[in-house]
Tab-separated table of C-alpha atoms in Angstrom:
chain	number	residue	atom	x	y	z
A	11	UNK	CA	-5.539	-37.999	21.987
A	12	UNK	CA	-7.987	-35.040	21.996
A	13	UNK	CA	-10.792	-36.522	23.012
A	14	UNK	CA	-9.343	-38.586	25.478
A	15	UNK	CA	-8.308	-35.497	27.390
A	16	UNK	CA	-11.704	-33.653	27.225
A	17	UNK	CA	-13.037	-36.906	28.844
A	18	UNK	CA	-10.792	-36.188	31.345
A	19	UNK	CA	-11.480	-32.838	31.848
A	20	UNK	CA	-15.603	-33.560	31.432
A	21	UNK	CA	-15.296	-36.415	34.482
A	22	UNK	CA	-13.214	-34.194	36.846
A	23	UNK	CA	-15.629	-31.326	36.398
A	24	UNK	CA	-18.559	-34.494	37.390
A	25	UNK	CA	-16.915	-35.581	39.945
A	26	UNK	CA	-15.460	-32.739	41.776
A	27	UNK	CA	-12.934	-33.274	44.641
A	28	UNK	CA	-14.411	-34.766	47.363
A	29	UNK	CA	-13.389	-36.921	50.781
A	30	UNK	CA	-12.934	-40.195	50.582
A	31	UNK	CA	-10.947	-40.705	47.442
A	32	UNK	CA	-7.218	-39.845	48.706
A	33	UNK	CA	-7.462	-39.095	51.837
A	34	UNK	CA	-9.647	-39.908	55.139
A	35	UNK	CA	-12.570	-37.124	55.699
A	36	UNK	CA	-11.561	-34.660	57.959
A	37	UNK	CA	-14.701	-32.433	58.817
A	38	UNK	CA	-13.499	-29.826	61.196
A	39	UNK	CA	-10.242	-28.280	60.698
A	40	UNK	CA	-8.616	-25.307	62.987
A	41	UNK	CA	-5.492	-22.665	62.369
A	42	UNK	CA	-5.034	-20.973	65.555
A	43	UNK	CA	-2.357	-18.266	67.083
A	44	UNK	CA	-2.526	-16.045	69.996
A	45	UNK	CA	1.158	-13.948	69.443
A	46	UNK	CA	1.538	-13.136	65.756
A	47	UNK	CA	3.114	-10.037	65.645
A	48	UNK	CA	2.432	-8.041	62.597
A	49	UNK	CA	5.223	-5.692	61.282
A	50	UNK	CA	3.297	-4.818	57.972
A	51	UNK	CA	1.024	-7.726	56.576
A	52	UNK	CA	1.094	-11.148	57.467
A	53	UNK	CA	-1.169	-13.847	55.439
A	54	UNK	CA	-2.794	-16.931	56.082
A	55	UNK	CA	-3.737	-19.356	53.081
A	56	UNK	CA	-6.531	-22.095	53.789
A	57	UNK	CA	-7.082	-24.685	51.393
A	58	UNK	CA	-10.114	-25.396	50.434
A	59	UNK	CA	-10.379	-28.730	48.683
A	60	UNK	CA	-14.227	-29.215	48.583
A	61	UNK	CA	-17.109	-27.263	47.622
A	62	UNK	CA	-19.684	-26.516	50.129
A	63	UNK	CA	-17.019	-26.038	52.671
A	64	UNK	CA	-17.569	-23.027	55.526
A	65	UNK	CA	-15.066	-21.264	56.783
A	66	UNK	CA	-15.603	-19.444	60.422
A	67	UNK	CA	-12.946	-16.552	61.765
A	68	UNK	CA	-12.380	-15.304	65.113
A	69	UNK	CA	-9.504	-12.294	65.528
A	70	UNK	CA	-8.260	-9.600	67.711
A	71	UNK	CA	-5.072	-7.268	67.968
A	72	UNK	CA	-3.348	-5.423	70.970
A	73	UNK	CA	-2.124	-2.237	70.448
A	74	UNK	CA	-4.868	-0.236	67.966
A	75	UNK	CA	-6.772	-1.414	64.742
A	76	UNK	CA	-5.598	-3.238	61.682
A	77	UNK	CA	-6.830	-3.310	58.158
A	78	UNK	CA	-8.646	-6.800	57.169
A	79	UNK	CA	-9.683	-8.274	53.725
A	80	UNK	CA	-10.191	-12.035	52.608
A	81	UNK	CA	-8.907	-13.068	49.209
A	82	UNK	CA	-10.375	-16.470	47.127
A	83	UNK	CA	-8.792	-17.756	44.347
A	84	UNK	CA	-10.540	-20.908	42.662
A	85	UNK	CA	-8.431	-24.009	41.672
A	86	UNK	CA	-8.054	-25.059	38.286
A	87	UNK	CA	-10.558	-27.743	37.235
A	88	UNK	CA	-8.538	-28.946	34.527
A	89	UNK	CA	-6.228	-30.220	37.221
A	90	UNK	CA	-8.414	-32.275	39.092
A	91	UNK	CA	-9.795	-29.345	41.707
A	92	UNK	CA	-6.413	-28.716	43.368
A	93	UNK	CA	-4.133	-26.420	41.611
A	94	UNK	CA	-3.872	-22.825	41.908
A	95	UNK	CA	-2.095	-20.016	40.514
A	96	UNK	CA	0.665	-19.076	43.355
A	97	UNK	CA	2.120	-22.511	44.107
A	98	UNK	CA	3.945	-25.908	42.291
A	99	UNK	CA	1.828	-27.009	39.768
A	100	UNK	CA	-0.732	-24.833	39.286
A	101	UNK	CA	-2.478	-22.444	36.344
A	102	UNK	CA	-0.918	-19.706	35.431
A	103	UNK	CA	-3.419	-17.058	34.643
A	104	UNK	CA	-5.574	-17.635	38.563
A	105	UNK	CA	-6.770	-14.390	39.679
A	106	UNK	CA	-7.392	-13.600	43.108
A	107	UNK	CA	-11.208	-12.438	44.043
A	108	UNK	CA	-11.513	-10.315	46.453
A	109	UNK	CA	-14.213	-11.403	49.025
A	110	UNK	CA	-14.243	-9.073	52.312
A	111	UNK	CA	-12.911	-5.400	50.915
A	112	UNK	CA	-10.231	-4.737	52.709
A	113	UNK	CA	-11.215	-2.378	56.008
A	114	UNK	CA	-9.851	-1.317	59.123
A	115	UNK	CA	-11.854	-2.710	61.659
A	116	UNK	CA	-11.156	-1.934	65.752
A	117	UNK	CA	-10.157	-5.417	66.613
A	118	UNK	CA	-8.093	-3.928	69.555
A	119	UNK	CA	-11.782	-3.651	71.089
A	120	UNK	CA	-12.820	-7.298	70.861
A	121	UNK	CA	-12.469	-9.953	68.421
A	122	UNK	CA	-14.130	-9.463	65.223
A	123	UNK	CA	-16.223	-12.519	63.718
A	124	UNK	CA	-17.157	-14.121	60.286
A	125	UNK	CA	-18.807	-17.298	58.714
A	126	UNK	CA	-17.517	-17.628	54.643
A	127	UNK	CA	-19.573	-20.240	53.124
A	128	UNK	CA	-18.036	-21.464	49.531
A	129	UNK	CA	-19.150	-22.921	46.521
A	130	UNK	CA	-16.419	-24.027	45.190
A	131	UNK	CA	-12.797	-25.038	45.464
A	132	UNK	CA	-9.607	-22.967	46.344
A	133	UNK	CA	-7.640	-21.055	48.339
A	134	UNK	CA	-8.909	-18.889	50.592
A	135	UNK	CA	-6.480	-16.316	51.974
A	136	UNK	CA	-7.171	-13.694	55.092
A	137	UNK	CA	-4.811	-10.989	55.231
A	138	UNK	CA	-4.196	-8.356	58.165
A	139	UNK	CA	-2.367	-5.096	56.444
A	140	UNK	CA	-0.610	-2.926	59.422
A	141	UNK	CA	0.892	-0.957	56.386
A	142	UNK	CA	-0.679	2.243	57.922
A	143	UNK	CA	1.273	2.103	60.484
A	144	UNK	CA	4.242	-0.234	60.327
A	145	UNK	CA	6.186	1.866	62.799
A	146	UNK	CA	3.560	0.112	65.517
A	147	UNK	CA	3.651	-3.494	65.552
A	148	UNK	CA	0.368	-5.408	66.126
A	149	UNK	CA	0.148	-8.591	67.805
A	150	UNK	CA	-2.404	-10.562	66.418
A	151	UNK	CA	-4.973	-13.854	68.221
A	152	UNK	CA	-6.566	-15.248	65.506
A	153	UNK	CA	-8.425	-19.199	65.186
A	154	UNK	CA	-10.135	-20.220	61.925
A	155	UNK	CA	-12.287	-23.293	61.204
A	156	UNK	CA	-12.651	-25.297	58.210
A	157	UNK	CA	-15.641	-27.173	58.364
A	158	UNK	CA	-15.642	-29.771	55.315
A	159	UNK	CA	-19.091	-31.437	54.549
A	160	UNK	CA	-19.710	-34.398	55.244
A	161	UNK	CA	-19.102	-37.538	52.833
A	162	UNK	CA	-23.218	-37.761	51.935
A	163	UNK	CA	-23.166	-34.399	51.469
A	164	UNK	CA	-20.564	-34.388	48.420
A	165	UNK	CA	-21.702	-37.124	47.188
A	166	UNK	CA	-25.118	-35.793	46.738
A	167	UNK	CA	-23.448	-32.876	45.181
A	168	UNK	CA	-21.547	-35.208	42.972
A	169	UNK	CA	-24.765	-37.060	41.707
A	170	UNK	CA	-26.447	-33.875	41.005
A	171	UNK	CA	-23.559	-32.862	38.827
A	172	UNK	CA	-23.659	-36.240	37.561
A	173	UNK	CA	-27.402	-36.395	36.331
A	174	UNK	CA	-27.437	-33.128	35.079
A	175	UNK	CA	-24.559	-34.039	32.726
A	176	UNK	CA	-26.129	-36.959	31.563
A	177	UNK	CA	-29.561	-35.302	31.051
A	178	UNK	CA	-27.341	-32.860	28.745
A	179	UNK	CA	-25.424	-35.970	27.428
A	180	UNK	CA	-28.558	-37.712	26.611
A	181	UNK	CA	-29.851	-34.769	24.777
A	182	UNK	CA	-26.690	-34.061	22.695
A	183	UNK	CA	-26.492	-37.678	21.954
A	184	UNK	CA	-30.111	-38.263	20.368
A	185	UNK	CA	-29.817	-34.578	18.715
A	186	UNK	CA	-26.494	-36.146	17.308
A	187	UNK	CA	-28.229	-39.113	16.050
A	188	UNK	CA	-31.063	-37.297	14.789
A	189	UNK	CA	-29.330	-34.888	12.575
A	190	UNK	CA	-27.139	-37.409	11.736
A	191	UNK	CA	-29.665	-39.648	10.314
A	192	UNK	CA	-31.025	-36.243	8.691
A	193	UNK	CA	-27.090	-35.776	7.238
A	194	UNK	CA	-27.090	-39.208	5.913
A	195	UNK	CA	-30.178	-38.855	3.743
A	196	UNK	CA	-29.167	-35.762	2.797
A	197	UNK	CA	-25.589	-37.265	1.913
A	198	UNK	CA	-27.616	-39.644	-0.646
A	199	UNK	CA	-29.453	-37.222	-2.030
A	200	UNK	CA	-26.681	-34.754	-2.610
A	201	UNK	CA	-24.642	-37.976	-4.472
A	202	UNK	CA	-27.404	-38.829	-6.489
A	203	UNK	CA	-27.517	-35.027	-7.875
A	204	UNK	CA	-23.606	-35.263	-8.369
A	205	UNK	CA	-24.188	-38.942	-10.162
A	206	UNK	CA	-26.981	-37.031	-12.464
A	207	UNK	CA	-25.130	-33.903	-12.823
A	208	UNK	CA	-21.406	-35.756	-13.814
A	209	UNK	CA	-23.991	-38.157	-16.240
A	210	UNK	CA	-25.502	-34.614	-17.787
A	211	UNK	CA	-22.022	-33.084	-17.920
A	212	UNK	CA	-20.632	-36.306	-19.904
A	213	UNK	CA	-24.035	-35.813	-22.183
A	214	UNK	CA	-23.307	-31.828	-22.744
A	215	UNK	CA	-19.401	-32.541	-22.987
A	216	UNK	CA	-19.937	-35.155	-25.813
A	217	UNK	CA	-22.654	-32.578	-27.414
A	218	UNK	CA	-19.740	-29.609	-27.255
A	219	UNK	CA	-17.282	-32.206	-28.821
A	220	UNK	CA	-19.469	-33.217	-31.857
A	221	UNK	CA	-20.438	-29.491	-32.240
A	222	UNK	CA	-17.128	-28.158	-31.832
A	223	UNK	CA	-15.676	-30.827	-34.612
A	224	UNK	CA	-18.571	-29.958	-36.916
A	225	UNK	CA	-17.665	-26.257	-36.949
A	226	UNK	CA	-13.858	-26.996	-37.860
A	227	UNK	CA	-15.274	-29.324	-40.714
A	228	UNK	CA	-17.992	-26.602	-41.983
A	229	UNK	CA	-15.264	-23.977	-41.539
A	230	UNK	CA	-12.775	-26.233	-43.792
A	231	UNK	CA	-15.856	-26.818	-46.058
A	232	UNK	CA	-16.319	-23.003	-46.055
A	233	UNK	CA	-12.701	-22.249	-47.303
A	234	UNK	CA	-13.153	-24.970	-49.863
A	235	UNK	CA	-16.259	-23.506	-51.224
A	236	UNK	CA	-14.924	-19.788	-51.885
A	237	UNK	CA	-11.825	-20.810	-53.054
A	238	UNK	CA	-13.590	-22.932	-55.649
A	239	UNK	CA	-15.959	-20.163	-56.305
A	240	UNK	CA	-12.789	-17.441	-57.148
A	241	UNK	CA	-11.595	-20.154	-59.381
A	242	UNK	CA	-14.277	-20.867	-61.298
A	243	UNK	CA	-15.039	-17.330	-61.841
A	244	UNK	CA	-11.506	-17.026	-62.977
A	245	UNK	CA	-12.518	-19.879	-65.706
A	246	UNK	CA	-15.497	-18.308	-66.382
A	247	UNK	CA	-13.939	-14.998	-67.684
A	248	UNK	CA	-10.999	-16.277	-69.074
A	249	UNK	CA	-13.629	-18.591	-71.083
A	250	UNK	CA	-15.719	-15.821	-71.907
A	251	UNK	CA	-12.926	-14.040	-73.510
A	252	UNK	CA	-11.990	-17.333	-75.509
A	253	UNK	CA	-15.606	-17.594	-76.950
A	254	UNK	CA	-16.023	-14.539	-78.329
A	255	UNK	CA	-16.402	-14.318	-82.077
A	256	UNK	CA	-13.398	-12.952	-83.431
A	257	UNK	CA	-14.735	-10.190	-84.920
A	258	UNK	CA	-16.693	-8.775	-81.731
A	259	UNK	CA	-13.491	-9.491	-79.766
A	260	UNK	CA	-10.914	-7.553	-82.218
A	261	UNK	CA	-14.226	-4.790	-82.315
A	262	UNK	CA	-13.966	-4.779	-78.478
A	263	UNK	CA	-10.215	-4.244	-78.189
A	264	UNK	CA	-10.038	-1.630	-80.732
A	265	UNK	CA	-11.177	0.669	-78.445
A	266	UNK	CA	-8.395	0.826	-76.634
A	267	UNK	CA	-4.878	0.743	-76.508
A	268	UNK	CA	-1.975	-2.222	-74.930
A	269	UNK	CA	-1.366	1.109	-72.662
A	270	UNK	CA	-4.640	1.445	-71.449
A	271	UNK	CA	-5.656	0.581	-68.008
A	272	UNK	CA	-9.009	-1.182	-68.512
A	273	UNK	CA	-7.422	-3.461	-70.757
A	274	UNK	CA	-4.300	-4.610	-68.408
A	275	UNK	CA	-6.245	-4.518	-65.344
A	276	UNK	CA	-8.227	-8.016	-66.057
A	277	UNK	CA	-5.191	-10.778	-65.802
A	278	UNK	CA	-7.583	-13.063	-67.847
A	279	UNK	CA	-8.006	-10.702	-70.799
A	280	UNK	CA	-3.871	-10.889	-70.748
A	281	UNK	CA	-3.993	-14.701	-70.256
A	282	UNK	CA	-6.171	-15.099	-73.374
A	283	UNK	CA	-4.180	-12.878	-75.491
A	284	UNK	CA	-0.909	-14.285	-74.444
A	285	UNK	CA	0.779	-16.992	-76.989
A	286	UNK	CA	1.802	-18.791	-73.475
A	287	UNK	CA	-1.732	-19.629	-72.963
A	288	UNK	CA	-2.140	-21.892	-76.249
A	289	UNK	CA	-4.407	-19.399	-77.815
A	290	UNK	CA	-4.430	-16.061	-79.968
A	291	UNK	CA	-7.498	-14.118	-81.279
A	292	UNK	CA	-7.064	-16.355	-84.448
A	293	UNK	CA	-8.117	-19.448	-81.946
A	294	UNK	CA	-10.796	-17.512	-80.525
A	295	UNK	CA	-12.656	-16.971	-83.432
A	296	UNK	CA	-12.752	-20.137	-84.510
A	297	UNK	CA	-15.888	-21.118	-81.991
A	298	UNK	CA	-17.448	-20.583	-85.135
């Protein structure tokens, strides 16, 4: 799991690497060579498994100068301290710092000296560069000293790592439960407003229902209405027609002719002079 691996990664940065836990302590350490020729470079990679370690470097060449640099690259903490990028399983992306530019220095004169104190963990790697002039081998007498600190030393390094994580833990975990407690009356508060809102959004659905059914009814009861009211107007002139004395209604259409237009246009003048509708002018005059 996740979390389970950024434990991991969280207790190894705490802890560090430091003597004791795999192997035996081993405070002083020592590469030395007196006849290492040099044809062009020649390297020499120091381990450095725990911080606060000091390195101290003693050299000299026969035969002229050479050029001298030291090179640190830091292991990869997510690894436990003791991976780097160069050999079997290491990170891939480790860059190399440069720590001592690189330099010709007269070590055909007398040995040249150095004390590299480091921080952290790595690989430390001093490199002589007769690349100038490869056509001269150099012999080179070199001794270096590792000089681990001692077990009460890392371990006070360790605790100080270790309280100032758990003075951050401590403060992470009581801002987490603050703002959690915060979240959680906030969370009540928020589902109360959606409780309310759903509750007002049932009221104002059950409004727009009602109102939406008593628009289709008033719009049916709309339709009704005119309709009704073209009938009865129909009735109302064809009746009109019908109750005329007979002698105003004869007077009335004797002013025009079957061709004229005023007197087809009206379909209920036609309907009360046709035989079809059960009446003739003889019918309408007898409303008296």
């Amino acid at each position: 799991m996740q979390n389970d691996a950024d434990l991991q990664i969280f207790f190894t940065k705490v802890d560090g690497s430091f003597p004791g836990r795999h192997q035996d302590l081993q405070p002083i350490i020592t590469w030395k060579s007196s006849t290492t020729p040099i044809a062009t470079e020649f390297r020499l990679p120091i381990p450095v498994e725990h911080s606060g370690s000091v390195i101290d470097y003693s050299f000299e060449t026969l035969h002229n100068d050479v050029q001298f640099a030291i090179l640190f690259e830091e292991a990869d903490d997510s690894k436990g301290g003791g991976a780097f990028s160069g050999d079997g399983g290491i990170a891939e992306d480790g860059q190399e710092e440069v720590i001592v530019e690189p330099q010709k220095v007269e070590s055909q004169l007398g040995p040249i000296t150095g004390t590299i104190p480091l921080t952290r963990p790595g690989r430390l790697t001093l490199v002589w560069d007769n690349g100038h002039s490869w056509f001269k081998h150099k012999i080179l007498s070199y001794s270096v000293t590792l000089h681990v600190p001692s077990l009460l030393a890392t371990e006070k390094a360790k605790c100080g790592r270790a309280v100032n994580a758990l003075r951050a833990c401590v403060r992470s975990r009581d801002d987490a439960h603050s703002r959690g407690a915060e979240a959680v009356l906030e969370r009540k508060e928020a589902a109360s407003t959606v409780e309310r809102l759903e509750e007002e959004l049932r009221e104002m659905q059950a409004k727009l229902d009602g109102a939406t059914r008593l628009a289709e009814q008033l719009g049916r009861e709309v339709d009704d209405c005119q309709q009704r009211e073209y009938l009865e107007g129909r009735k109302i002139q064809g009746l009109t027609f019908r109750l005329m004395p007979e002698e105003i209604l004869i007077r009335t259409l004797s002013y025009g002719s079957e061709e004229d237009e005023w007197l087809t246009v009206c379909k209920d003048w036609l309907e009360a002079l046709s035989p079809s509708a059960g009446g003739s002018i003889d019918d309408a005059g007898s409303h008296e």
